[in-house]
Structure formats: C-alpha cells, structure tokens
PDB file of C-alpha atoms in Angstrom:
ATOM      1  CA  MET A  77      30.694  44.597   1.302  1.00  0.00           C
ATOM      2  CA  LYS A  78      30.599  42.502  -1.882  1.00  0.00           C
ATOM      3  CA  LYS A  79      32.323  39.644  -0.043  1.00  0.00           C
ATOM      4  CA  VAL A  80      29.745  39.786   2.769  1.00  0.00           C
ATOM      5  CA  ILE A  81      26.883  39.614   0.264  1.00  0.00           C
ATOM      6  CA  ILE A  82      28.454  36.634  -1.513  1.00  0.00           C
ATOM      7  CA  ILE A  83      28.998  34.802   1.792  1.00  0.00           C
ATOM      8  CA  THR A  84      25.430  35.578   2.906  1.00  0.00           C
ATOM      9  CA  LEU A  85      23.941  34.370  -0.372  1.00  0.00           C
ATOM     10  CA  SER A  86      26.067  31.228  -0.227  1.00  0.00           C
ATOM     11  CA  LEU A  87      24.841  30.454   3.289  1.00  0.00           C
ATOM     12  CA  VAL A  88      21.222  31.064   2.272  1.00  0.00           C
ATOM     13  CA  LEU A  89      21.668  28.772  -0.718  1.00  0.00           C
ATOM     14  CA  VAL A  90      23.164  26.034   1.467  1.00  0.00           C
ATOM     15  CA  VAL A  91      20.286  26.327   3.929  1.00  0.00           C
ATOM     16  CA  LEU A  92      17.610  26.399   1.231  1.00  0.00           C
ATOM     17  CA  SER A  93      19.127  23.825  -1.117  1.00  0.00           C
ATOM     18  CA  PRO A  94      17.442  20.788   0.494  1.00  0.00           C
ATOM     19  CA  ILE A  95      14.085  22.549   0.349  1.00  0.00           C
ATOM     20  CA  LEU A  96      14.636  23.668  -3.252  1.00  0.00           C
ATOM     21  CA  TYR A  97      15.729  20.150  -4.172  1.00  0.00           C
ATOM     22  CA  LEU A  98      12.560  18.640  -2.712  1.00  0.00           C
ATOM     23  CA  LEU A  99      10.347  21.252  -4.360  1.00  0.00           C
ATOM     24  CA  TYR A 100      12.007  20.550  -7.710  1.00  0.00           C
ATOM     25  CA  THR A 101      11.652  16.803  -7.265  1.00  0.00           C
ATOM     26  CA  PHE A 102       7.968  16.976  -6.354  1.00  0.00           C
ATOM     27  CA  ALA A 103       7.150  19.525  -9.050  1.00  0.00           C
ATOM     28  CA  PHE A 104       9.179  18.451 -12.058  1.00  0.00           C
ATOM     29  CA  THR A 105       9.759  14.711 -11.851  1.00  0.00           C
ATOM     30  CA  GLY A 106       7.088  12.153 -12.374  1.00  0.00           C
ATOM     31  CA  PRO A 107       6.227   8.627 -13.456  1.00  0.00           C
ATOM     32  CA  MET A 108       6.139   7.349 -17.005  1.00  0.00           C
ATOM     33  CA  PRO A 109       3.757   9.496 -19.108  1.00  0.00           C
ATOM     34  CA  ASP A 110       0.323   7.894 -19.394  1.00  0.00           C
ATOM     35  CA  ALA A 111       0.521   7.357 -23.158  1.00  0.00           C
ATOM     36  CA  GLU A 112       3.854   5.535 -22.861  1.00  0.00           C
ATOM     37  CA  PHE A 113       2.595   3.625 -19.826  1.00  0.00           C
ATOM     38  CA  GLU A 114      -0.523   2.352 -21.600  1.00  0.00           C
ATOM     39  CA  LYS A 115       1.593   1.236 -24.560  1.00  0.00           C
ATOM     40  CA  ASN A 116       3.915  -0.682 -22.207  1.00  0.00           C
ATOM     41  CA  LEU A 117       1.194  -2.009 -19.883  1.00  0.00           C
ATOM     42  CA  PRO A 118       1.007  -5.556 -21.350  1.00  0.00           C
ATOM     43  CA  SER A 119       4.772  -5.911 -20.989  1.00  0.00           C
ATOM     44  CA  ILE A 120       4.717  -4.489 -17.453  1.00  0.00           C
ATOM     45  CA  VAL A 121       2.096  -7.035 -16.378  1.00  0.00           C
ATOM     46  CA  LYS A 122       3.893  -9.881 -18.152  1.00  0.00           C
ATOM     47  CA  ASN A 123       7.096  -9.079 -16.237  1.00  0.00           C
ATOM     48  CA  LEU A 124       5.534  -8.953 -12.771  1.00  0.00           C
ATOM     49  CA  GLU A 125       6.872 -11.382 -10.194  1.00  0.00           C
ATOM     50  CA  VAL A 126       3.922 -13.767  -9.715  1.00  0.00           C
ATOM     51  CA  LYS A 127       2.990 -17.009  -7.988  1.00  0.00           C
ATOM     52  CA  PHE A 128       0.012 -19.278  -8.600  1.00  0.00           C
ATOM     53  CA  ASP A 129      -1.206 -21.903  -6.142  1.00  0.00           C
ATOM     54  CA  GLY A 130      -4.213 -24.189  -5.811  1.00  0.00           C
ATOM     55  CA  GLU A 131      -6.750 -25.393  -8.333  1.00  0.00           C
ATOM     56  CA  GLY A 132     -10.060 -24.389  -6.776  1.00  0.00           C
ATOM     57  CA  GLU A 133     -12.959 -23.061  -8.790  1.00  0.00           C
ATOM     58  CA  ASP A 134     -12.938 -19.667  -7.047  1.00  0.00           C
ATOM     59  CA  THR A 135      -9.921 -17.398  -7.543  1.00  0.00           C
ATOM     60  CA  LEU A 136      -8.307 -15.223  -4.884  1.00  0.00           C
ATOM     61  CA  VAL A 137      -5.975 -12.366  -5.867  1.00  0.00           C
ATOM     62  CA  MET A 138      -3.641 -11.178  -3.105  1.00  0.00           C
ATOM     63  CA  ILE A 139      -2.033  -7.728  -3.121  1.00  0.00           C
ATOM     64  CA  HIS A 140       0.598  -6.714  -0.565  1.00  0.00           C
ATOM     65  CA  GLY A 141       1.781  -3.277   0.532  1.00  0.00           C
ATOM     66  CA  TYR A 142       4.858  -1.531   1.953  1.00  0.00           C
ATOM     67  CA  PRO A 143       7.498  -2.810   2.626  1.00  0.00           C
ATOM     68  CA  ASP A 144       6.477  -6.337   1.682  1.00  0.00           C
ATOM     69  CA  SER A 145       6.270  -8.648  -1.330  1.00  0.00           C
ATOM     70  CA  LEU A 146       4.030 -11.508  -2.410  1.00  0.00           C
ATOM     71  CA  GLU A 147       5.628 -13.654   0.333  1.00  0.00           C
ATOM     72  CA  LEU A 148       3.541 -11.687   2.859  1.00  0.00           C
ATOM     73  CA  TRP A 149       0.661 -14.070   2.147  1.00  0.00           C
ATOM     74  CA  ASP A 150       2.516 -17.387   2.510  1.00  0.00           C
ATOM     75  CA  LYS A 151       0.567 -18.524   5.579  1.00  0.00           C
ATOM     76  CA  GLN A 152      -2.776 -17.661   3.994  1.00  0.00           C
ATOM     77  CA  VAL A 153      -1.863 -19.398   0.735  1.00  0.00           C
ATOM     78  CA  GLU A 154      -0.791 -22.578   2.508  1.00  0.00           C
ATOM     79  CA  TYR A 155      -4.202 -22.768   4.181  1.00  0.00           C
ATOM     80  CA  LEU A 156      -6.487 -21.570   1.389  1.00  0.00           C
ATOM     81  CA  LYS A 157      -4.906 -23.312  -1.599  1.00  0.00           C
ATOM     82  CA  GLN A 158      -6.741 -26.509  -0.718  1.00  0.00           C
ATOM     83  CA  ASP A 159     -10.029 -24.970  -1.866  1.00  0.00           C
ATOM     84  CA  TYR A 160      -9.119 -21.945  -3.989  1.00  0.00           C
ATOM     85  CA  SER A 161      -6.970 -20.915  -6.914  1.00  0.00           C
ATOM     86  CA  ILE A 162      -4.650 -18.180  -5.684  1.00  0.00           C
ATOM     87  CA  ALA A 163      -2.843 -15.567  -7.775  1.00  0.00           C
ATOM     88  CA  ARG A 164      -0.474 -13.060  -6.214  1.00  0.00           C
ATOM     89  CA  PHE A 165       2.084 -10.637  -7.528  1.00  0.00           C
ATOM     90  CA  THR A 166       4.808  -8.387  -6.165  1.00  0.00           C
ATOM     91  CA  LEU A 167       4.395  -4.669  -6.738  1.00  0.00           C
ATOM     92  CA  PRO A 168       6.993  -3.320  -9.197  1.00  0.00           C
ATOM     93  CA  GLY A 169      10.196  -2.455  -7.347  1.00  0.00           C
ATOM     94  CA  PHE A 170       9.250  -4.456  -4.241  1.00  0.00           C
ATOM     95  CA  GLU A 171      10.927  -7.731  -5.222  1.00  0.00           C
ATOM     96  CA  LEU A 172      13.041  -9.366  -2.503  1.00  0.00           C
ATOM     97  CA  GLU A 173      15.945  -9.529  -4.918  1.00  0.00           C
ATOM     98  CA  ASP A 174      16.958  -6.071  -6.099  1.00  0.00           C
ATOM     99  CA  ASN A 175      17.177  -6.215  -9.889  1.00  0.00           C
ATOM    100  CA  GLY A 176      18.573  -2.698 -10.102  1.00  0.00           C
ATOM    101  CA  GLU A 177      15.449  -1.219 -11.685  1.00  0.00           C
ATOM    102  CA  ARG A 178      13.618   1.713 -10.111  1.00  0.00           C
ATOM    103  CA  PRO A 179      10.052   1.754 -11.452  1.00  0.00           C
ATOM    104  CA  HIS A 180       7.753   4.267  -9.793  1.00  0.00           C
ATOM    105  CA  TYR A 181       4.232   4.122 -11.106  1.00  0.00           C
ATOM    106  CA  SER A 182       1.519   6.507  -9.935  1.00  0.00           C
ATOM    107  CA  MET A 183      -1.442   5.281  -7.904  1.00  0.00           C
ATOM    108  CA  LYS A 184      -3.585   5.405 -11.032  1.00  0.00           C
ATOM    109  CA  GLN A 185      -1.018   3.376 -12.951  1.00  0.00           C
ATOM    110  CA  ILE A 186      -0.673   0.724 -10.226  1.00  0.00           C
ATOM    111  CA  ARG A 187      -4.450   0.374 -10.258  1.00  0.00           C
ATOM    112  CA  MET A 188      -4.293  -0.145 -14.019  1.00  0.00           C
ATOM    113  CA  ILE A 189      -1.587  -2.780 -13.520  1.00  0.00           C
ATOM    114  CA  THR A 190      -3.791  -4.515 -10.958  1.00  0.00           C
ATOM    115  CA  ASP A 191      -6.814  -4.416 -13.283  1.00  0.00           C
ATOM    116  CA  SER A 192      -4.747  -5.810 -16.151  1.00  0.00           C
ATOM    117  CA  PHE A 193      -3.300  -8.576 -13.978  1.00  0.00           C
ATOM    118  CA  ILE A 194      -6.797  -9.625 -12.943  1.00  0.00           C
ATOM    119  CA  LYS A 195      -8.002  -9.539 -16.557  1.00  0.00           C
ATOM    120  CA  SER A 196      -5.030 -11.688 -17.596  1.00  0.00           C
ATOM    121  CA  LEU A 197      -6.325 -14.482 -15.336  1.00  0.00           C
ATOM    122  CA  ASN A 198      -9.337 -14.909 -17.664  1.00  0.00           C
ATOM    123  CA  LYS A 199     -11.761 -15.511 -14.790  1.00  0.00           C
ATOM    124  CA  GLU A 200     -15.360 -14.378 -14.722  1.00  0.00           C
ATOM    125  CA  SER A 201     -14.688 -12.768 -11.361  1.00  0.00           C
ATOM    126  CA  VAL A 202     -12.214 -12.898  -8.495  1.00  0.00           C
ATOM    127  CA  THR A 203     -11.960 -12.079  -4.808  1.00  0.00           C
ATOM    128  CA  VAL A 204      -9.280  -9.557  -3.835  1.00  0.00           C
ATOM    129  CA  LEU A 205      -7.415  -9.726  -0.525  1.00  0.00           C
ATOM    130  CA  ALA A 206      -5.290  -6.623   0.026  1.00  0.00           C
ATOM    131  CA  HIS A 207      -3.083  -5.235   2.792  1.00  0.00           C
ATOM    132  CA  ASP A 208      -1.567  -1.790   3.375  1.00  0.00           C
ATOM    133  CA  TRP A 209      -0.922  -0.057   0.004  1.00  0.00           C
ATOM    134  CA  GLY A 210      -2.546  -3.032  -1.663  1.00  0.00           C
ATOM    135  CA  ALA A 211      -5.737  -2.084   0.174  1.00  0.00           C
ATOM    136  CA  ILE A 212      -5.458   1.491  -1.086  1.00  0.00           C
ATOM    137  CA  TYR A 213      -5.093   0.222  -4.644  1.00  0.00           C
ATOM    138  CA  ALA A 214      -8.052  -2.141  -4.123  1.00  0.00           C
ATOM    139  CA  PHE A 215     -10.436   0.471  -2.701  1.00  0.00           C
ATOM    140  CA  PRO A 216     -12.119   1.193  -6.087  1.00  0.00           C
ATOM    141  CA  TYR A 217     -13.292  -2.430  -6.167  1.00  0.00           C
ATOM    142  CA  LEU A 218     -15.659  -1.608  -3.303  1.00  0.00           C
ATOM    143  CA  ASP A 219     -17.842   0.094  -5.886  1.00  0.00           C
ATOM    144  CA  LYS A 220     -19.784  -2.429  -7.946  1.00  0.00           C
ATOM    145  CA  ASN A 221     -17.552  -3.484 -10.833  1.00  0.00           C
ATOM    146  CA  ASP A 222     -17.055  -6.164 -13.469  1.00  0.00           C
ATOM    147  CA  LEU A 223     -13.691  -7.482 -12.266  1.00  0.00           C
ATOM    148  CA  VAL A 224     -13.977  -8.197  -8.548  1.00  0.00           C
ATOM    149  CA  ASP A 225     -16.956  -9.773  -6.811  1.00  0.00           C
ATOM    150  CA  ARG A 226     -15.666  -9.774  -3.200  1.00  0.00           C
ATOM    151  CA  VAL A 227     -13.097  -7.688  -1.307  1.00  0.00           C
ATOM    152  CA  ILE A 228     -11.192  -8.314   1.923  1.00  0.00           C
ATOM    153  CA  LEU A 229      -9.112  -5.389   3.150  1.00  0.00           C
ATOM    154  CA  PHE A 230      -6.486  -5.795   5.880  1.00  0.00           C
ATOM    155  CA  ASP A 231      -5.808  -2.983   8.382  1.00  0.00           C
ATOM    156  CA  ILE A 232      -6.071  -0.055   5.942  1.00  0.00           C
ATOM    157  CA  GLY A 233      -9.435   1.643   5.772  1.00  0.00           C
ATOM    158  CA  SER A 234     -10.686   5.193   5.396  1.00  0.00           C
ATOM    159  CA  PHE A 235     -10.717   8.235   7.650  1.00  0.00           C
ATOM    160  CA  GLY A 236     -13.691   9.673   5.777  1.00  0.00           C
ATOM    161  CA  ASP A 237     -13.956  13.357   6.611  1.00  0.00           C
ATOM    162  CA  GLU A 238     -11.926  13.034   9.803  1.00  0.00           C
ATOM    163  CA  GLU A 239      -8.482  14.558  10.261  1.00  0.00           C
ATOM    164  CA  ARG A 240      -5.643  12.113   9.728  1.00  0.00           C
ATOM    165  CA  PRO A 241      -3.485  11.515  12.827  1.00  0.00           C
ATOM    166  CA  VAL A 242      -0.387  13.749  12.820  1.00  0.00           C
ATOM    167  CA  VAL A 243       1.946  10.759  12.938  1.00  0.00           C
ATOM    168  CA  ASN A 244       0.441   9.464   9.680  1.00  0.00           C
ATOM    169  CA  ALA A 245       1.323  12.703   7.901  1.00  0.00           C
ATOM    170  CA  LYS A 246       4.833  12.671   9.400  1.00  0.00           C
ATOM    171  CA  TYR A 247       5.786   9.143   8.442  1.00  0.00           C
ATOM    172  CA  THR A 248       4.259   9.240   4.946  1.00  0.00           C
ATOM    173  CA  PHE A 249       6.089  12.491   4.159  1.00  0.00           C
ATOM    174  CA  ALA A 250       9.384  11.126   5.499  1.00  0.00           C
ATOM    175  CA  LEU A 251       9.062   8.061   3.262  1.00  0.00           C
ATOM    176  CA  ALA A 252       8.177  10.293   0.313  1.00  0.00           C
ATOM    177  CA  VAL A 253      11.371  12.259   0.919  1.00  0.00           C
ATOM    178  CA  ALA A 254      13.361   9.002   1.170  1.00  0.00           C
ATOM    179  CA  TRP A 255      12.430   8.221  -2.441  1.00  0.00           C
ATOM    180  CA  THR A 256      14.111  11.420  -3.644  1.00  0.00           C
ATOM    181  CA  LEU A 257      17.419  10.887  -1.844  1.00  0.00           C
ATOM    182  CA  PRO A 258      20.566   8.976  -2.799  1.00  0.00           C
ATOM    183  CA  GLU A 259      19.949   5.362  -1.856  1.00  0.00           C
ATOM    184  CA  PHE A 260      22.297   5.099   1.142  1.00  0.00           C
ATOM    185  CA  ILE A 261      20.772   8.240   2.702  1.00  0.00           C
ATOM    186  CA  GLY A 262      17.226   7.181   1.811  1.00  0.00           C
ATOM    187  CA  GLU A 263      17.798   3.849   3.532  1.00  0.00           C
ATOM    188  CA  LYS A 264      18.842   5.603   6.730  1.00  0.00           C
ATOM    189  CA  LEU A 265      15.715   7.769   6.564  1.00  0.00           C
ATOM    190  CA  THR A 266      13.385   4.774   6.054  1.00  0.00           C
ATOM    191  CA  PHE A 267      14.927   3.057   9.086  1.00  0.00           C
ATOM    192  CA  TYR A 268      14.664   6.268  11.131  1.00  0.00           C
ATOM    193  CA  THR A 269      11.025   6.581  10.076  1.00  0.00           C
ATOM    194  CA  ALA A 270      10.187   3.079  11.285  1.00  0.00           C
ATOM    195  CA  ASP A 271      12.253   3.312  14.460  1.00  0.00           C
ATOM    196  CA  GLU A 272      11.692   6.893  15.609  1.00  0.00           C
ATOM    197  CA  ILE A 273       8.805   8.571  13.784  1.00  0.00           C
ATOM    198  CA  LEU A 274       6.435   5.617  13.803  1.00  0.00           C
ATOM    199  CA  ASN A 275       8.026   3.605  16.622  1.00  0.00           C
ATOM    200  CA  ILE A 276       7.180   0.397  14.808  1.00  0.00           C
ATOM    201  CA  GLU A 277       6.145  -1.388  18.010  1.00  0.00           C
ATOM    202  CA  ASP A 278       3.242   1.087  18.167  1.00  0.00           C
ATOM    203  CA  VAL A 279       2.182  -0.161  14.728  1.00  0.00           C
ATOM    204  CA  ASP A 280       2.725  -3.841  15.488  1.00  0.00           C
ATOM    205  CA  PRO A 281       3.959  -5.139  18.850  1.00  0.00           C
ATOM    206  CA  ASN A 282       5.275  -8.254  17.096  1.00  0.00           C
ATOM    207  CA  LYS A 283       7.695  -6.285  14.902  1.00  0.00           C
ATOM    208  CA  THR A 284      10.859  -4.252  15.355  1.00  0.00           C
ATOM    209  CA  ALA A 285      12.416  -1.780  12.935  1.00  0.00           C
ATOM    210  CA  ALA A 286      15.094  -4.376  12.190  1.00  0.00           C
ATOM    211  CA  ASP A 287      12.390  -6.726  10.857  1.00  0.00           C
ATOM    212  CA  LEU A 288      11.416  -4.305   8.074  1.00  0.00           C
ATOM    213  CA  ARG A 289      13.032  -3.839   4.699  1.00  0.00           C
ATOM    214  CA  THR A 290      14.439  -0.322   4.531  1.00  0.00           C
ATOM    215  CA  ASP A 291      15.275  -0.104   0.825  1.00  0.00           C
ATOM    216  CA  PRO A 292      13.945   3.310  -0.348  1.00  0.00           C
ATOM    217  CA  ARG A 293      13.201   1.911  -3.833  1.00  0.00           C
ATOM    218  CA  MET A 294       9.884   0.780  -2.284  1.00  0.00           C
ATOM    219  CA  THR A 295       8.803   4.197  -1.004  1.00  0.00           C
ATOM    220  CA  TYR A 296       7.609   5.601  -4.331  1.00  0.00           C
ATOM    221  CA  PRO A 297       3.904   5.163  -3.406  1.00  0.00           C
ATOM    222  CA  TYR A 298       4.435   7.743  -0.668  1.00  0.00           C
ATOM    223  CA  TRP A 299       6.161  10.080  -3.129  1.00  0.00           C
ATOM    224  CA  HIS A 300       3.155   9.841  -5.457  1.00  0.00           C
ATOM    225  CA  LEU A 301       0.769  10.307  -2.530  1.00  0.00           C
ATOM    226  CA  TRP A 302       2.418  13.552  -1.470  1.00  0.00           C
ATOM    227  CA  ARG A 303       2.862  14.733  -5.031  1.00  0.00           C
ATOM    228  CA  SER A 304      -0.913  14.343  -5.449  1.00  0.00           C
ATOM    229  CA  ILE A 305      -1.581  16.095  -2.148  1.00  0.00           C
ATOM    230  CA  LEU A 306       0.693  19.047  -2.946  1.00  0.00           C
ATOM    231  CA  SER A 307      -0.704  19.393  -6.458  1.00  0.00           C
ATOM    232  CA  LYS A 308      -4.274  18.990  -5.114  1.00  0.00           C
ATOM    233  CA  ASP A 309      -4.771  16.091  -7.515  1.00  0.00           C
ATOM    234  CA  LEU A 310      -5.610  13.400  -4.962  1.00  0.00           C
ATOM    235  CA  ALA A 311      -8.599  11.327  -6.077  1.00  0.00           C
ATOM    236  CA  LYS A 312     -11.528  11.352  -3.676  1.00  0.00           C
ATOM    237  CA  ALA A 313     -12.357   7.992  -2.134  1.00  0.00           C
ATOM    238  CA  SER A 314     -15.786   6.458  -2.675  1.00  0.00           C
ATOM    239  CA  GLU A 315     -18.439   7.130  -0.080  1.00  0.00           C
ATOM    240  CA  VAL A 316     -19.592   4.208   2.061  1.00  0.00           C
ATOM    241  CA  GLU A 317     -23.083   4.670   0.634  1.00  0.00           C
ATOM    242  CA  ASP A 318     -21.710   3.761  -2.808  1.00  0.00           C
ATOM    243  CA  TYR A 319     -20.078   0.479  -1.806  1.00  0.00           C
ATOM    244  CA  GLY A 320     -21.658  -2.311  -3.833  1.00  0.00           C
ATOM    245  CA  THR A 321     -19.257  -5.247  -3.447  1.00  0.00           C
ATOM    246  CA  PRO A 322     -19.421  -7.764  -0.570  1.00  0.00           C
ATOM    247  CA  PHE A 323     -16.710  -6.551   1.772  1.00  0.00           C
ATOM    248  CA  LEU A 324     -14.820  -7.745   4.845  1.00  0.00           C
ATOM    249  CA  PHE A 325     -12.508  -5.436   6.798  1.00  0.00           C
ATOM    250  CA  LEU A 326     -10.088  -7.054   9.249  1.00  0.00           C
ATOM    251  CA  TYR A 327      -7.784  -4.975  11.419  1.00  0.00           C
ATOM    252  CA  GLY A 328      -5.304  -5.545  14.225  1.00  0.00           C
ATOM    253  CA  LYS A 329      -6.543  -4.232  17.540  1.00  0.00           C
ATOM    254  CA  ASP A 330      -3.205  -4.217  19.384  1.00  0.00           C
ATOM    255  CA  LYS A 331      -1.639  -1.048  18.011  1.00  0.00           C
ATOM    256  CA  LYS A 332      -1.431   2.644  18.823  1.00  0.00           C
ATOM    257  CA  VAL A 333      -1.151   3.975  15.274  1.00  0.00           C
ATOM    258  CA  TRP A 334      -4.407   3.599  13.365  1.00  0.00           C
ATOM    259  CA  PHE A 335      -5.089   3.524   9.644  1.00  0.00           C
ATOM    260  CA  HIS A 336      -8.854   3.967   9.666  1.00  0.00           C
ATOM    261  CA  ALA A 337     -11.439   5.976  11.545  1.00  0.00           C
ATOM    262  CA  LYS A 338     -13.912   4.406  13.948  1.00  0.00           C
ATOM    263  CA  SER A 339     -16.605   6.565  12.332  1.00  0.00           C
ATOM    264  CA  TRP A 340     -15.916   4.859   8.976  1.00  0.00           C
ATOM    265  CA  GLU A 341     -16.080   1.457  10.656  1.00  0.00           C
ATOM    266  CA  SER A 342     -19.389   2.342  12.324  1.00  0.00           C
ATOM    267  CA  LYS A 343     -20.849   3.689   9.094  1.00  0.00           C
ATOM    268  CA  ILE A 344     -20.078   0.442   7.272  1.00  0.00           C
ATOM    269  CA  GLN A 345     -21.908  -1.522   9.933  1.00  0.00           C
ATOM    270  CA  THR A 346     -24.820   0.923  10.254  1.00  0.00           C
ATOM    271  CA  LEU A 347     -25.451   0.936   6.496  1.00  0.00           C
ATOM    272  CA  ASN A 348     -24.818  -2.819   6.263  1.00  0.00           C
ATOM    273  CA  LYS A 349     -22.181  -2.250   3.582  1.00  0.00           C
ATOM    274  CA  GLY A 350     -19.770  -4.862   4.890  1.00  0.00           C
ATOM    275  CA  GLN A 351     -18.445  -6.825   7.832  1.00  0.00           C
ATOM    276  CA  VAL A 352     -15.806  -5.471  10.210  1.00  0.00           C
ATOM    277  CA  GLU A 353     -13.776  -7.549  12.662  1.00  0.00           C
ATOM    278  CA  ALA A 354     -10.885  -6.742  14.993  1.00  0.00           C
ATOM    279  CA  VAL A 355      -8.307  -9.472  15.575  1.00  0.00           C
ATOM    280  CA  PRO A 356      -5.344  -9.820  17.946  1.00  0.00           C
ATOM    281  CA  GLY A 357      -2.120  -8.320  16.661  1.00  0.00           C
ATOM    282  CA  GLY A 358      -0.881  -5.203  14.954  1.00  0.00           C
ATOM    283  CA  HIS A 359      -0.539  -4.129  11.335  1.00  0.00           C
ATOM    284  CA  TRP A 360       0.796  -7.528  10.192  1.00  0.00           C
ATOM    285  CA  PHE A 361      -1.712  -9.614  12.149  1.00  0.00           C
ATOM    286  CA  MET A 362      -2.087 -12.106   9.288  1.00  0.00           C
ATOM    287  CA  GLN A 363       1.464 -13.204  10.089  1.00  0.00           C
ATOM    288  CA  SER A 364       1.252 -13.179  13.893  1.00  0.00           C
ATOM    289  CA  SER A 365      -2.228 -14.783  14.154  1.00  0.00           C
ATOM    290  CA  PRO A 366      -2.452 -16.831  10.937  1.00  0.00           C
ATOM    291  CA  ASP A 367      -4.718 -19.612  12.163  1.00  0.00           C
ATOM    292  CA  LEU A 368      -7.390 -17.232  13.451  1.00  0.00           C
ATOM    293  CA  VAL A 369      -7.150 -14.973  10.400  1.00  0.00           C
ATOM    294  CA  ASN A 370      -7.300 -17.896   7.967  1.00  0.00           C
ATOM    295  CA  GLN A 371     -10.405 -19.234   9.675  1.00  0.00           C
ATOM    296  CA  LYS A 372     -12.107 -15.835   9.540  1.00  0.00           C
ATOM    297  CA  ILE A 373     -11.290 -15.512   5.840  1.00  0.00           C
ATOM    298  CA  GLU A 374     -12.612 -18.977   5.083  1.00  0.00           C
ATOM    299  CA  ASN A 375     -15.811 -18.469   7.098  1.00  0.00           C
ATOM    300  CA  TRP A 376     -16.552 -15.164   5.379  1.00  0.00           C
ATOM    301  CA  LEU A 377     -15.863 -16.520   1.899  1.00  0.00           C
ATOM    302  CA  LYS A 378     -18.202 -19.468   2.507  1.00  0.00           C
ATOM    303  CA  ALA A 379     -20.927 -17.131   3.835  1.00  0.00           C
ATOM    304  CA  ASN A 380     -20.605 -14.671   0.951  1.00  0.00           C
TER     305      ASN A 380
END
C-alpha cells in the first residue's frame, strides 16, 4: 500500500511540476527592484544600443517591438533623415548580437528608460514613432505631456472595453512561458508560437516563421504582461477622451490577426483625437510598403 501511495504521489508531482514551476516563476521572480532600478537608470540608458541620423531641427524617436531591434526602422530613417534628426535605440535584451545578458525590465521600467532616453537628447520636444511593444510603451504619450509633442503608432492600438481575440491571449501567454524555460526549449516554443499558434502569415502575409528571431531572451515583455494580469496589477490605458497629443495611427490591412478594435479606431475619428489610416501589408507594413508609409509619415508631420 505504501509503495502504491509513493508511486501515485510521484506521478502527481511529475504531472503538476510544470504547472507548479510556472506558478512559482510568475509569483516569486521579478525584475530589478524599483529602488535599485532607479539608482541604475542613468547607466542603463547610457548602455543602450543607439543610432543617430540626420541633422534636422525636429527630432524623431523610433521605438521598435518584438522580435525586432532598431534596424526595423532602416527604410524610414533613410528617407526621413534628410529633414529630421532621428534617434533610435534597441530595447534591452533585443540586440542582434547576443551579449549574454538577460535583462527583463517591467513595463513601467521600460517606460522610464524611454522617458530618460528622450530627456537625454536635450530637446524641447520630440515626435515618437513606435511599433508593436514600442507602441505599448509609447501609449502614455497620447496624454498631453512635456516630453513628446506628436505620436505615430504602428499597428498596435487599443481594444478599449472589447474582449481581446482568443488567439492574442494564446500567443502572448505562450511567449510569456517561453521566457521561463531553458533557452533551447524556449526557442522551440517561440518558433512554435509564430508558426502554429499565430500562423505568422495571418499576421503578415509577407513574413514566414523562419523570418523571425526566436530567441526567448526577447519575450520578457510578455512575461511581465501576464504577471501583471495574474496579479491584477495591469495599468489601465488612457481613455480616448483624454488624448491630448497630435496622433497618427497606421495599421496594415492585409492580416487576419488584429491588434486593435474597430470601435477604438472609430472613437478616435468621431472625437477628432487623431488620424487613422490603413495601408497595404501586415504587421510589418513599414518594411513591405516603405515608400507609401514614408510618404504618409512625411505628409502627416508637415500637416501637424
């Protein structure tokens, strides 16, 4: 009887161990404590991978998302640097060359890094262009603020009070789990997520899963997202009525997986809180339709 109990408990433990491991990871591991982070913030900003182009009077700050780096914006920089000063940085841990470090800052901390980077430019104001997670980090700039005077968001908007599509919950959770796993397993999960859960062609018909970087060191934003969701500590997004910064939202129309609600889009236009335009392409439309996108950016900047 004792042997049966031991075997049964062992089997239960084996079955539950992945779940217990994830629960432990989400509950008891976290980013750098805020006090330590604030002390190290100047050094963190100083050590960002950055590029500066152009010598125009107006300054554009470009922020990428997952799984990209500052090179995402190369085609926009080449076009816009004739008339603008452009500053861009790679999110910590997203560098093309793996330096072996595994920083994982919370959403609040990344926003503080972004604020500090902008302040370090010593400009009266800047325009922020942001894609994917960069757009999420840039959302607070839609409220009137002292740092950013114009915002252009690419393909990531808000769902407002609407339910998020099921696929969005599935892929974000899978990428959150990938962060917690040994690297070789996490890499397999990130590829599986792009290839099977998302079916990346549904996100962008010009991409395949093989085109994406699958290094799980870049999935920590999803870990922090789900940690905030599970702990009920997710900050509430600003209401459209409170937007006070000139705002352009561009999104790719040729995709099946959406990252904003049509009701949010309509509300922006109804309340005249910004300009919304759909362009050919999927999630990375600034790469597949650069000439059109660059012209739309330039026209909006000149008009605003």
